[in-house]
Coordinates of C-alpha atoms in Angstrom, one line a residue:
Chain A
M50 CA 19.8 -45.0 15.3
S51 CA 22.4 -42.9 17.0
D52 CA 24.0 -40.0 15.2
S53 CA 27.4 -41.4 15.9
A54 CA 26.9 -44.4 13.7
G55 CA 28.6 -44.4 10.3
G56 CA 27.4 -42.5 7.3
V57 CA 27.4 -38.8 6.4
R58 CA 26.3 -36.4 9.1
G59 CA 24.6 -33.0 8.6
R60 CA 27.2 -31.4 10.8
D61 CA 29.9 -32.5 8.6
F62 CA 29.0 -29.5 6.0
T63 CA 31.4 -27.0 7.9
G64 CA 31.4 -24.5 5.1
Y65 CA 27.8 -24.5 4.8
R66 CA 27.3 -24.2 8.6
I67 CA 29.7 -21.2 8.9
A68 CA 27.8 -19.4 6.0
G69 CA 24.6 -20.1 7.8
A70 CA 25.9 -18.8 11.1
I71 CA 27.0 -15.5 9.4
A72 CA 23.6 -15.3 7.6
A73 CA 21.8 -15.9 10.9
L74 CA 23.5 -13.1 12.6
I75 CA 22.8 -10.7 9.9
F76 CA 19.1 -11.8 9.9
L77 CA 19.0 -11.6 13.6
F78 CA 20.2 -8.0 13.4
L79 CA 17.6 -7.2 10.9
L80 CA 14.9 -8.9 12.8
A81 CA 15.8 -6.9 16.0
W82 CA 15.8 -3.7 13.8
Q83 CA 12.4 -4.5 12.7
V84 CA 11.0 -5.3 16.1
V85 CA 12.6 -1.9 17.3
L86 CA 10.8 -0.2 14.4
L87 CA 7.6 -1.8 15.3
F88 CA 7.4 -0.4 18.7
A89 CA 9.3 2.8 18.5
A90 CA 8.5 4.2 14.9
D91 CA 6.0 6.9 15.0
S92 CA 3.9 6.6 11.9
T93 CA 2.1 10.0 12.5
V94 CA 2.3 12.1 9.5
R95 CA 4.0 15.4 10.0
P96 CA 4.3 18.5 7.7
E97 CA 7.5 18.6 5.7
V98 CA 7.2 21.8 3.9
A99 CA 6.5 25.3 5.3
I100 CA 4.6 28.0 3.5
R101 CA 6.5 31.3 4.0
A102 CA 6.3 34.8 2.6
A103 CA 9.1 35.0 0.0
G104 CA 12.0 37.4 0.2
D105 CA 11.4 38.4 3.8
S106 CA 13.3 37.4 6.7
P107 CA 13.5 33.6 7.0
G108 CA 12.0 31.5 9.8
M109 CA 8.8 32.1 11.9
H110 CA 8.3 35.8 10.9
S111 CA 7.8 35.1 7.3
G112 CA 5.6 32.1 8.3
M113 CA 3.4 34.6 10.1
I114 CA 3.0 36.8 7.2
A115 CA 2.0 33.9 5.0
A116 CA -0.6 32.9 7.6
E117 CA -2.0 36.5 7.9
T118 CA -2.1 36.8 4.2
L119 CA -4.2 33.7 4.1
A120 CA -6.4 34.9 7.0
A121 CA -7.0 38.0 5.4
R122 CA -8.3 36.4 2.2
T123 CA -10.4 34.1 4.3
R124 CA -12.1 37.0 5.9
L125 CA -13.6 37.8 2.3
L126 CA -15.4 34.7 2.4
D127 CA -17.6 36.0 5.5
E128 CA -21.3 37.1 4.9
R129 CA -21.7 39.5 1.9
F130 CA -23.1 42.4 4.3
R131 CA -19.7 42.4 6.0
T132 CA -17.3 41.7 3.1
G133 CA -19.4 43.1 0.5
P134 CA -19.2 42.5 -3.3
S135 CA -19.0 46.3 -3.7
P136 CA -16.2 47.5 -6.1
E137 CA -16.2 50.8 -3.8
A138 CA -15.3 49.1 -0.6
E139 CA -11.6 49.0 0.2
V140 CA -10.0 45.7 -0.1
P141 CA -7.6 44.8 2.8
A142 CA -4.1 45.1 1.6
L143 CA -3.0 41.6 2.4
A144 CA -6.2 40.0 0.7
E145 CA -5.5 41.5 -2.7
G146 CA -3.9 38.3 -4.0
R147 CA -0.6 40.0 -5.0
A148 CA 1.5 38.2 -2.2
N149 CA 4.4 36.0 -3.1
L150 CA 4.4 33.0 -0.9
D151 CA 7.0 30.4 -1.2
S152 CA 7.7 27.1 0.3
E153 CA 10.7 25.6 2.1
S154 CA 11.4 22.4 3.7
M155 CA 11.2 22.0 7.4
T156 CA 12.3 19.5 9.9
D157 CA 10.1 18.9 13.1
G158 CA 6.5 19.1 12.1
S159 CA 5.2 16.8 14.8
A160 CA 3.9 19.7 17.0
Y161 CA 1.7 20.8 14.1
T162 CA 0.0 17.4 13.8
R163 CA -0.6 17.3 17.6
A164 CA -2.0 20.8 17.6
W165 CA -4.3 20.0 14.7
S166 CA -5.8 17.0 15.9
V167 CA -7.3 18.7 19.0
P168 CA -10.6 20.4 18.2
T169 CA -11.9 23.4 20.2
E170 CA -15.2 23.1 21.9
D171 CA -17.1 24.9 19.3
E172 CA -15.6 22.7 16.5
A173 CA -16.5 19.7 18.5
A174 CA -19.9 20.7 18.7
M175 CA -20.4 20.9 15.1
M176 CA -18.8 17.5 14.0
H177 CA -20.6 14.6 12.6
Q178 CA -20.2 11.0 13.5
P179 CA -17.8 9.6 11.0
D180 CA -19.8 7.4 8.8
R181 CA -19.9 6.1 5.1
I182 CA -21.9 8.6 3.1
E183 CA -22.8 8.0 -0.7
G184 CA -25.3 9.9 -2.6
I185 CA -25.5 10.9 -6.4
S186 CA -23.6 13.0 -8.5
S187 CA -24.0 14.5 -12.0
L188 CA -20.2 14.3 -12.7
P189 CA -18.8 11.7 -15.1
Y190 CA -16.4 9.8 -12.8
S191 CA -17.0 6.2 -11.6
N192 CA -16.5 7.1 -7.7
A193 CA -18.0 10.8 -7.9
A194 CA -21.2 9.8 -5.6
L195 CA -19.0 8.8 -2.7
F196 CA -18.8 11.6 0.1
E197 CA -17.1 9.9 2.8
R198 CA -15.8 6.5 3.9
P199 CA -14.0 6.5 7.2
F200 CA -12.8 3.0 6.4
G201 CA -9.9 4.6 4.5
R202 CA -8.2 5.2 7.9
D203 CA -8.8 1.8 9.0
W204 CA -7.2 0.5 5.7
R205 CA -4.2 2.7 6.3
I206 CA -3.6 0.8 9.9
G207 CA -4.3 -2.5 8.1
M208 CA -1.8 -1.7 5.5
S209 CA 1.1 0.2 6.9
D210 CA 0.9 -0.7 10.5
I211 CA -0.3 -4.5 10.5
I212 CA 0.6 -6.2 7.2
T213 CA 3.8 -4.4 6.4
H214 CA 5.3 -4.9 9.8
M215 CA 3.9 -8.4 10.3
G216 CA 5.1 -9.5 6.8
A217 CA 8.6 -8.0 7.4
L218 CA 8.7 -10.1 10.8
A219 CA 7.4 -13.3 8.9
I220 CA 10.0 -13.1 6.1
L221 CA 13.1 -12.0 8.3
G222 CA 11.9 -14.3 11.0
M223 CA 11.8 -17.3 8.6
A224 CA 15.1 -16.3 6.9
F225 CA 16.9 -16.2 10.4
L226 CA 15.2 -19.6 11.4
L227 CA 16.4 -21.2 8.2
S228 CA 20.0 -19.8 8.5
A229 CA 20.1 -20.9 12.2
V230 CA 18.9 -24.4 11.3
L231 CA 21.7 -24.5 8.7
A232 CA 24.3 -23.2 11.1
L233 CA 23.4 -25.6 14.0
R234 CA 22.2 -28.9 12.2
G235 CA 24.0 -28.4 8.9
R236 CA 22.3 -29.8 5.6
V237 CA 20.2 -32.8 5.6
P238 CA 22.7 -35.4 4.4
I239 CA 22.2 -38.3 2.2
R240 CA 23.1 -40.8 4.9
Q241 CA 24.6 -43.5 2.8
G242 CA 26.3 -41.0 0.4
K243 CA 25.5 -40.8 -3.1
S244 CA 25.2 -44.2 -5.0
G245 CA 26.0 -42.7 -8.4
R246 CA 22.9 -44.5 -9.8
R247 CA 20.1 -42.2 -10.7
V248 CA 16.3 -42.7 -10.8
H249 CA 14.2 -40.3 -13.0
R250 CA 11.8 -38.1 -11.0
F251 CA 10.8 -35.1 -13.0
G252 CA 10.1 -34.9 -16.7
F253 CA 10.9 -31.9 -18.9
V254 CA 7.3 -30.5 -18.8
E255 CA 7.3 -30.7 -15.0
R256 CA 10.7 -29.0 -14.7
G257 CA 9.9 -26.2 -17.1
T258 CA 6.6 -25.5 -15.5
H259 CA 8.2 -25.4 -12.0
W260 CA 10.9 -23.0 -13.1
M261 CA 8.6 -20.8 -15.2
T262 CA 6.3 -20.4 -12.2
A263 CA 9.4 -20.1 -9.9
L264 CA 10.9 -17.3 -11.8
S265 CA 7.6 -15.5 -12.2
F266 CA 7.2 -15.9 -8.5
L267 CA 10.6 -14.4 -7.9
G268 CA 9.7 -11.5 -10.3
L269 CA 6.5 -10.7 -8.5
S270 CA 8.1 -11.1 -5.1
F271 CA 10.9 -8.6 -5.9
T272 CA 8.7 -6.2 -7.6
G273 CA 6.0 -6.5 -5.0
I274 CA 8.6 -5.9 -2.2
A275 CA 10.0 -2.8 -3.9
I276 CA 6.5 -1.4 -4.0
A277 CA 5.4 -2.4 -0.5
Y278 CA 8.8 -1.7 1.3
G279 CA 10.2 0.7 -1.0
E280 CA 10.1 3.6 1.4
T281 CA 12.4 1.7 4.1
L282 CA 14.4 -0.1 1.5
F283 CA 15.2 2.3 -1.3
V284 CA 14.2 6.0 -0.4
P285 CA 17.6 6.3 1.3
L286 CA 18.9 6.0 -2.3
G287 CA 17.0 9.0 -3.1
E288 CA 13.4 9.8 -4.0
R289 CA 13.9 10.2 -7.6
A290 CA 15.7 6.7 -7.9
M291 CA 12.8 5.1 -5.8
G292 CA 10.4 6.7 -8.1
T293 CA 11.9 5.1 -11.2
L294 CA 12.4 1.8 -9.5
G295 CA 8.9 1.8 -8.3
W296 CA 7.5 2.7 -11.7
W297 CA 9.4 -0.3 -13.3
S298 CA 8.1 -2.5 -10.4
T299 CA 4.4 -1.6 -11.0
W300 CA 4.9 -2.4 -14.7
G301 CA 7.0 -5.5 -13.9
H302 CA 4.6 -6.9 -11.5
V303 CA 1.9 -7.0 -14.0
L304 CA 4.2 -8.5 -16.7
F305 CA 5.2 -11.6 -14.5
A306 CA 1.6 -12.3 -13.6
P307 CA 0.4 -14.2 -16.8
T308 CA 3.3 -16.8 -16.6
F309 CA 2.7 -17.3 -12.9
F310 CA -0.9 -17.8 -13.7
L311 CA -0.2 -20.3 -16.4
G312 CA 2.4 -22.2 -14.2
L313 CA -0.1 -22.7 -11.5
I314 CA -2.6 -24.1 -13.9
V315 CA -0.3 -26.7 -15.3
M316 CA 1.1 -27.6 -11.9
A317 CA -2.5 -28.1 -10.6
V318 CA -3.2 -30.5 -13.6
M319 CA 0.0 -32.4 -13.3
W320 CA 0.4 -32.7 -9.6
T321 CA -2.9 -32.5 -7.7
A322 CA -3.9 -36.3 -7.8
K323 CA -0.5 -37.0 -6.3
N324 CA -0.8 -34.3 -3.5
L325 CA -4.1 -35.3 -2.0
P326 CA -3.6 -35.9 1.8
S327 CA -3.2 -39.4 3.0
K328 CA -2.6 -41.4 6.1
L329 CA 1.2 -41.4 5.6
D330 CA 1.1 -37.7 6.0
I331 CA 0.0 -37.8 9.6
Q332 CA 3.1 -40.2 10.4
W333 CA 5.3 -38.0 8.4
I334 CA 4.3 -34.7 10.2
A335 CA 4.7 -36.5 13.6
K336 CA 8.2 -37.4 13.0
G337 CA 8.9 -33.9 11.6
G338 CA 9.7 -35.4 8.3
G339 CA 13.1 -36.8 9.6
F340 CA 14.4 -33.3 9.1
F341 CA 16.1 -32.8 12.5
S342 CA 18.0 -36.0 12.9
D343 CA 20.6 -37.6 10.9
S344 CA 19.6 -41.2 11.6
G345 CA 18.4 -41.6 8.2
D346 CA 15.1 -43.1 9.6
H347 CA 12.9 -40.9 7.4
P348 CA 9.2 -41.6 7.5
P349 CA 8.1 -43.4 4.2
A350 CA 6.5 -41.4 1.5
R351 CA 5.2 -41.6 -2.0
K352 CA 6.2 -39.2 -4.6
F353 CA 5.3 -36.3 -2.6
N354 CA 5.7 -36.2 1.2
A355 CA 3.5 -34.0 3.5
G356 CA 5.9 -31.1 3.5
Q357 CA 6.0 -30.9 -0.2
K358 CA 2.1 -31.3 -0.3
M359 CA 2.1 -28.3 2.0
V360 CA 4.1 -26.5 -0.4
F361 CA 2.0 -27.5 -3.4
W362 CA -1.1 -26.4 -1.6
S363 CA 0.2 -23.0 -0.5
A364 CA 1.3 -22.5 -4.2
I365 CA -1.9 -23.6 -5.6
L366 CA -4.4 -21.9 -3.1
G367 CA -2.2 -19.0 -2.3
G368 CA -1.5 -18.4 -5.9
L369 CA -5.0 -18.5 -6.9
I370 CA -6.0 -15.9 -4.3
M371 CA -3.2 -13.8 -5.6
V372 CA -4.0 -14.1 -9.2
A373 CA -7.7 -13.4 -8.3
T374 CA -7.2 -10.3 -6.2
G375 CA -4.3 -9.0 -8.5
V376 CA -6.6 -9.2 -11.6
T377 CA -9.4 -7.4 -9.7
L378 CA -6.9 -4.6 -8.8
M379 CA -5.8 -4.3 -12.4
F380 CA -9.2 -3.5 -13.5
P381 CA -10.7 -0.9 -11.3
Y382 CA -14.5 -0.8 -10.8
Y383 CA -14.8 -3.8 -13.2
W384 CA -16.7 -6.0 -10.7
L385 CA -15.9 -4.4 -7.4
D386 CA -16.3 -0.9 -5.9
L387 CA -14.0 1.0 -3.8
A388 CA -14.7 -0.9 -0.6
G389 CA -14.2 -4.2 -2.3
M390 CA -11.0 -3.3 -4.1
S391 CA -9.6 -2.0 -0.7
W392 CA -10.3 -5.5 0.8
A393 CA -8.8 -7.1 -2.3
M394 CA -5.6 -4.9 -1.8
L395 CA -5.4 -6.0 1.9
I396 CA -5.8 -9.7 1.1
H397 CA -3.3 -9.5 -1.8
A398 CA -0.7 -7.9 0.6
A399 CA -1.2 -10.3 3.6
I400 CA -1.2 -13.4 1.4
A401 CA 1.8 -12.3 -0.6
V402 CA 4.0 -11.7 2.7
L403 CA 3.1 -15.2 3.9
L404 CA 3.8 -16.9 0.5
I405 CA 7.2 -15.3 0.4
A406 CA 8.0 -16.7 3.9
V407 CA 6.7 -20.1 2.9
F408 CA 8.6 -20.2 -0.4
L409 CA 12.0 -19.0 1.4
A410 CA 11.7 -22.4 3.3
H411 CA 10.9 -24.2 -0.1
I412 CA 13.8 -22.5 -1.7
Y413 CA 16.0 -23.3 1.3
I414 CA 15.1 -27.2 1.6
G415 CA 15.4 -27.5 -2.3
S416 CA 18.9 -26.0 -2.6
V417 CA 21.4 -25.7 0.4
G418 CA 19.0 -27.2 3.0
M419 CA 19.2 -30.8 1.6
H420 CA 22.0 -32.5 0.0
G421 CA 21.0 -33.7 -3.4
A422 CA 17.4 -32.4 -3.5
I423 CA 18.1 -29.8 -6.3
D424 CA 19.0 -32.7 -8.8
A425 CA 15.2 -33.4 -8.7
M426 CA 14.2 -30.1 -10.3
W427 CA 17.5 -29.4 -12.2
S428 CA 18.4 -32.6 -14.0
G429 CA 15.2 -34.4 -13.3
K430 CA 17.1 -37.4 -12.0
V431 CA 17.8 -38.0 -8.2
D432 CA 20.3 -40.4 -6.7
R433 CA 18.9 -43.7 -5.6
N434 CA 20.0 -43.4 -2.1
W435 CA 18.4 -40.0 -1.8
A436 CA 15.2 -41.4 -3.1
E437 CA 15.4 -44.4 -0.7
E438 CA 15.7 -42.2 2.2
H439 CA 13.0 -39.6 1.4
H440 CA 10.5 -41.3 -1.0
S441 CA 11.1 -44.9 -0.2
L442 CA 7.5 -46.0 -1.3
W443 CA 7.7 -43.8 -4.5
L444 CA 11.1 -45.7 -5.3
R445 CA 9.5 -49.0 -5.1
E446 CA 6.7 -47.9 -7.3
V447 CA 9.0 -46.7 -10.2
D448 CA 11.7 -49.3 -9.7
P449 CA 10.1 -52.3 -8.2
K450 CA 12.5 -55.0 -9.3
K451 CA 15.8 -53.6 -7.8
E452 CA 16.4 -54.3 -4.1
R453 CA 17.6 -51.6 -1.8
T454 CA 21.2 -51.0 -2.1
P455 CA 23.2 -52.2 1.0
Chain B
M178 CA -0.7 29.2 12.7
A179 CA -3.3 29.0 10.0
R180 CA -4.6 25.3 9.5
A181 CA -6.2 25.3 6.1
K182 CA -9.4 23.4 5.7
F183 CA -12.5 23.1 3.6
L184 CA -15.9 23.5 5.0
C185 CA -19.2 23.0 3.1
D186 CA -22.4 24.4 4.4
A187 CA -25.0 21.9 3.2
E188 CA -27.8 24.1 3.8
R189 CA -26.4 26.6 1.3
C190 CA -25.0 24.4 -1.4
I191 CA -27.4 24.4 -4.2
E192 CA -25.6 21.9 -6.5
C193 CA -24.7 24.2 -9.2
N194 CA -21.4 22.4 -9.6
A195 CA -19.7 25.9 -10.2
C196 CA -16.8 24.7 -7.9
A197 CA -16.3 21.6 -9.9
T198 CA -16.3 23.6 -13.2
A199 CA -14.1 26.4 -12.1
C200 CA -11.6 23.8 -10.7
K201 CA -11.6 22.0 -14.1
N202 CA -11.0 25.2 -15.9
E203 CA -8.5 26.8 -13.6
H204 CA -6.2 23.8 -13.6
E205 CA -7.0 22.3 -16.8
V206 CA -7.6 19.0 -15.1
P207 CA -7.5 16.1 -17.4
W208 CA -10.5 14.1 -19.0
G209 CA -11.9 11.6 -16.6
I210 CA -10.4 13.2 -13.2
V211 CA -12.8 15.5 -11.0
R212 CA -10.8 17.0 -8.3
R213 CA -13.8 18.8 -6.8
R214 CA -17.3 17.3 -7.1
V215 CA -20.7 17.7 -5.6
V216 CA -22.5 14.9 -3.9
T217 CA -26.1 15.0 -3.3
I218 CA -27.6 12.7 -0.5
N219 CA -31.0 11.6 0.1
D220 CA -32.1 13.0 -3.4
G221 CA -35.6 13.7 -3.7
E222 CA -36.4 13.3 0.1
P223 CA -37.4 16.0 2.5
D224 CA -33.8 16.0 4.1
E225 CA -32.1 16.2 0.6
K226 CA -28.5 17.9 0.9
S227 CA -25.9 18.6 -1.6
I228 CA -22.2 18.9 -0.5
A229 CA -19.0 19.8 -2.4
T230 CA -16.1 17.6 -1.6
S231 CA -12.6 17.1 -2.6
C232 CA -9.4 16.1 -1.0
M233 CA -9.9 17.4 2.5
H234 CA -6.3 17.8 3.5
C235 CA -6.5 15.6 6.4
T236 CA -4.6 15.7 9.7
D237 CA -2.4 12.7 10.1
A238 CA -3.3 12.0 6.3
P239 CA -3.7 8.4 5.5
C240 CA -2.7 8.8 2.0
V241 CA 0.7 10.4 3.1
S242 CA 1.2 7.5 5.5
V243 CA 0.7 4.6 3.0
C244 CA 2.6 6.0 0.0
P245 CA 5.4 3.5 -0.5
V246 CA 7.5 6.1 -2.4
S247 CA 7.2 9.3 -0.3
T248 CA 5.4 10.9 -3.1
L249 CA 2.8 12.7 -0.9
Y250 CA 3.7 15.1 1.6
Q251 CA 2.0 17.7 3.8
T252 CA 2.9 21.4 4.4
D253 CA 2.7 23.5 7.6
I254 CA -0.8 24.8 6.8
G255 CA -2.1 21.3 6.3
V256 CA -2.4 21.0 2.6
V257 CA -1.5 17.7 1.3
L258 CA 0.6 17.8 -2.0
H259 CA 2.3 15.3 -4.1
D260 CA 5.1 14.8 -6.6
K261 CA 4.1 13.3 -9.8
D262 CA 7.7 12.6 -10.8
T263 CA 8.1 9.9 -8.0
C264 CA 4.5 8.6 -8.2
I265 CA 4.2 5.1 -9.4
G266 CA 0.5 4.8 -9.7
C267 CA 0.2 1.9 -7.1
G268 CA -3.2 3.0 -5.8
Y269 CA -2.4 2.9 -2.1
C270 CA -3.6 6.5 -1.4
F271 CA -6.6 5.7 -3.5
Y272 CA -7.5 2.8 -1.0
A273 CA -6.5 4.8 2.2
C274 CA -8.3 8.0 1.4
P275 CA -11.6 8.6 3.3
F276 CA -13.0 10.9 0.8
G277 CA -12.3 9.2 -2.6
A278 CA -10.0 12.0 -3.6
P279 CA -6.9 10.5 -5.5
Q280 CA -7.6 9.7 -8.9
F281 CA -5.7 8.1 -11.8
P282 CA -5.9 9.0 -15.5
K283 CA -6.2 5.3 -16.7
A284 CA -4.4 6.4 -19.8
T285 CA -2.5 3.1 -19.9
M286 CA -3.4 -0.5 -20.3
F287 CA -3.3 -3.4 -17.9
G288 CA -4.0 -1.8 -14.8
S289 CA -1.1 0.7 -14.7
R290 CA -2.8 3.7 -13.7
G291 CA -0.6 6.4 -14.5
K292 CA 0.3 9.2 -12.0
M293 CA -2.1 10.0 -9.2
D294 CA -4.1 13.3 -9.5
K295 CA -5.9 15.0 -6.8
C296 CA -6.9 18.5 -5.5
T297 CA -3.9 20.6 -4.4
Y298 CA -5.8 23.1 -2.5
C299 CA -4.6 25.3 -5.4
A300 CA -1.0 25.1 -4.1
G301 CA 0.7 23.7 -7.0
G302 CA 3.4 21.1 -6.5
P303 CA 7.1 20.8 -5.8
E304 CA 8.0 22.3 -9.0
E305 CA 9.1 26.0 -8.9
D306 CA 6.1 28.3 -8.4
H307 CA 4.1 29.6 -11.5
S308 CA 6.5 27.5 -13.7
E309 CA 5.3 25.7 -16.8
A310 CA 5.9 22.2 -15.4
E311 CA 4.1 23.0 -12.3
Y312 CA 1.1 24.2 -14.3
R313 CA 1.1 21.2 -16.5
K314 CA 1.3 18.7 -13.7
Y315 CA -0.6 20.2 -11.0
G316 CA -2.5 23.3 -12.2
A317 CA -2.6 26.9 -11.1
N318 CA -0.7 27.9 -7.7
R319 CA -3.2 30.4 -6.2
I320 CA -1.8 30.0 -2.6
A321 CA 1.8 31.4 -3.8
E322 CA -0.1 34.5 -4.7
G323 CA -1.9 34.8 -1.5
K324 CA -5.2 33.6 -2.9
L325 CA -7.6 30.7 -1.7
P326 CA -8.7 27.7 -3.7
I327 CA -10.9 28.8 -6.7
C328 CA -13.8 26.5 -5.8
A329 CA -14.4 28.4 -2.4
E330 CA -13.9 31.8 -4.0
V331 CA -16.2 31.1 -6.9
C332 CA -18.9 29.7 -4.8
S333 CA -22.0 32.1 -5.4
T334 CA -23.9 31.1 -2.2
R335 CA -20.6 31.0 -0.1
A336 CA -21.6 27.5 0.9
L337 CA -18.1 26.2 0.3
L338 CA -15.5 27.8 2.6
A339 CA -11.6 27.5 2.4
G340 CA -8.9 29.1 4.3
D341 CA -7.9 29.3 7.8
G342 CA -9.8 26.6 9.7
E343 CA -10.8 28.6 12.8
M344 CA -12.2 31.5 10.7
I345 CA -14.2 29.4 8.3
G346 CA -15.6 27.6 11.5
E347 CA -16.5 30.8 13.0
I348 CA -18.1 32.1 10.0
Y349 CA -20.2 29.0 9.8
R350 CA -21.0 29.2 13.4
E351 CA -22.3 32.6 13.4
R352 CA -24.4 31.7 10.2
V353 CA -26.1 28.8 12.0
I354 CA -26.8 30.9 15.1
H355 CA -28.3 33.7 12.8
R356 CA -30.5 31.4 10.7
G357 CA -31.2 29.1 13.6
Y358 CA -30.2 25.7 12.0
G359 CA -27.4 23.8 10.4
S360 CA -26.4 20.3 9.7
G361 CA -22.8 20.7 11.0
A362 CA -19.3 20.5 9.3
W363 CA -19.7 17.4 7.1
G364 CA -16.5 15.2 7.0
W365 CA -14.4 17.2 9.6
N366 CA -14.5 14.5 12.2
T367 CA -12.9 11.9 9.5
A368 CA -10.7 14.4 7.9
Y369 CA -9.3 16.6 10.8
Y370 CA -9.8 15.0 14.2
P371 CA -9.2 11.3 13.4
E372 CA -8.9 10.6 17.2
E373 CA -12.1 12.2 18.3
D374 CA -15.2 10.1 18.6
G375 CA -17.5 12.6 17.2
A376 CA -20.3 14.7 18.6

């Protein structure tokens, strides 16, 4: 039982452990950066462009002229007995509409936003309680009858403050945990070493479906991340570059969806029966799948252990939610109104970041995390000793005659 | 500094849709998009009211905040503008907008929405003022000439007011005092004072 007994140990994979340690440091740094952003970043919208009178002296003065020009023009909207529609009356010079106002970028606009958000007493007295208001409209547009939906402001908080930040924490946190596990624990070894004799585990259709779905998922993830996190990740490259990248991403996101959906359906048909929960799963979970010890004393499992079942159900249930909400968003107003589509978008984004975090773990354990695991989905044939350690009951089912190799 | 706003006097709006029509014409707004529209609430009831609405150019604008590609931006007079060259048609602004202002031409298949279009407060876009590209993408730039949005300036009952927020507020208040009633500034709390609880 002790780790010092003979056989391959996880900590012997020195190269992997060094790489894991480096990755863990990088992810820890990114995670810390994300936590700092979470608390320090001010998401208040500030003006970035100033309207100025062109050709005049730069700075505040030309800004005042622009403001006075617009104010003079505003005065014309007062009651007619004051402003008059009369052609004889003299038009104030600034209000003639012959000004030349220009715009220039400005740096610190936060004072404007602060000043704007405080109403005067008179203004406060004439305001309405914010409320959803919808009436009728004679204009030919599907959303024309809507006057006001304060929920938009809540949607913004849900999207850019909660889901985006929590998603980044989930994804980076998972990446950090996995690389830390690789650094400290090493790979999950095949305790007895490879036997050289192999057992057939996944057929061609199973592997083909898996990789089609996997590639679609990766495509959807990368394009989705480009859309959701583009402002942080890519805008430093230039806004035009981000615009182009984002444009391709919105198109690509839709293109990857059909193969993803097809893969989900085929996987559900092939594997649901073998992924129904059983009593063995409780035992497996109680022992943590034997993941953290090199003892080789893995809990018994049939073709799929409890961990794999959880991955399967995340893919099927999570994937179906993604497809349902995604298709809804592809056809605006087809069966949901704006309120419904807003919720669909929030659910789509929240489930997406969770699925990315879950499947990071799946990708890790199927590749560097466990020695020999990749063979199952690559060649379809796994080593007998690997099968004996991880899926002992399955091995007996498919290969009843042969005794366990010593 | 002038903070540009819109205010619609619901007691004066007669649902003539001149604002919507003038806007369409001024900017040659594409088919299927209405930057300015008139909503009638409680139609046929004694308290029926019509209100012209569009992008309100919010304070701490949610659309600018959620835009993943920095397409939307705000000016120091409060006007929210956008850059159609970087817009990816993701629709985030559409879900975040409290007034249903951002719209998409839906010219392409499979949910790609095309470039977002919305009211520019007649202030054009990031292109050079009065250039052909600016007109094609965003419409006329009246602000650069020192004029106000066409919808308000065309309003025959002066129900729809645009311009310096303090001044149009004052015009409206005097009106209410003079005639003795008024239903208030519709949408102002949601648009301009997001942190206030409302009155």
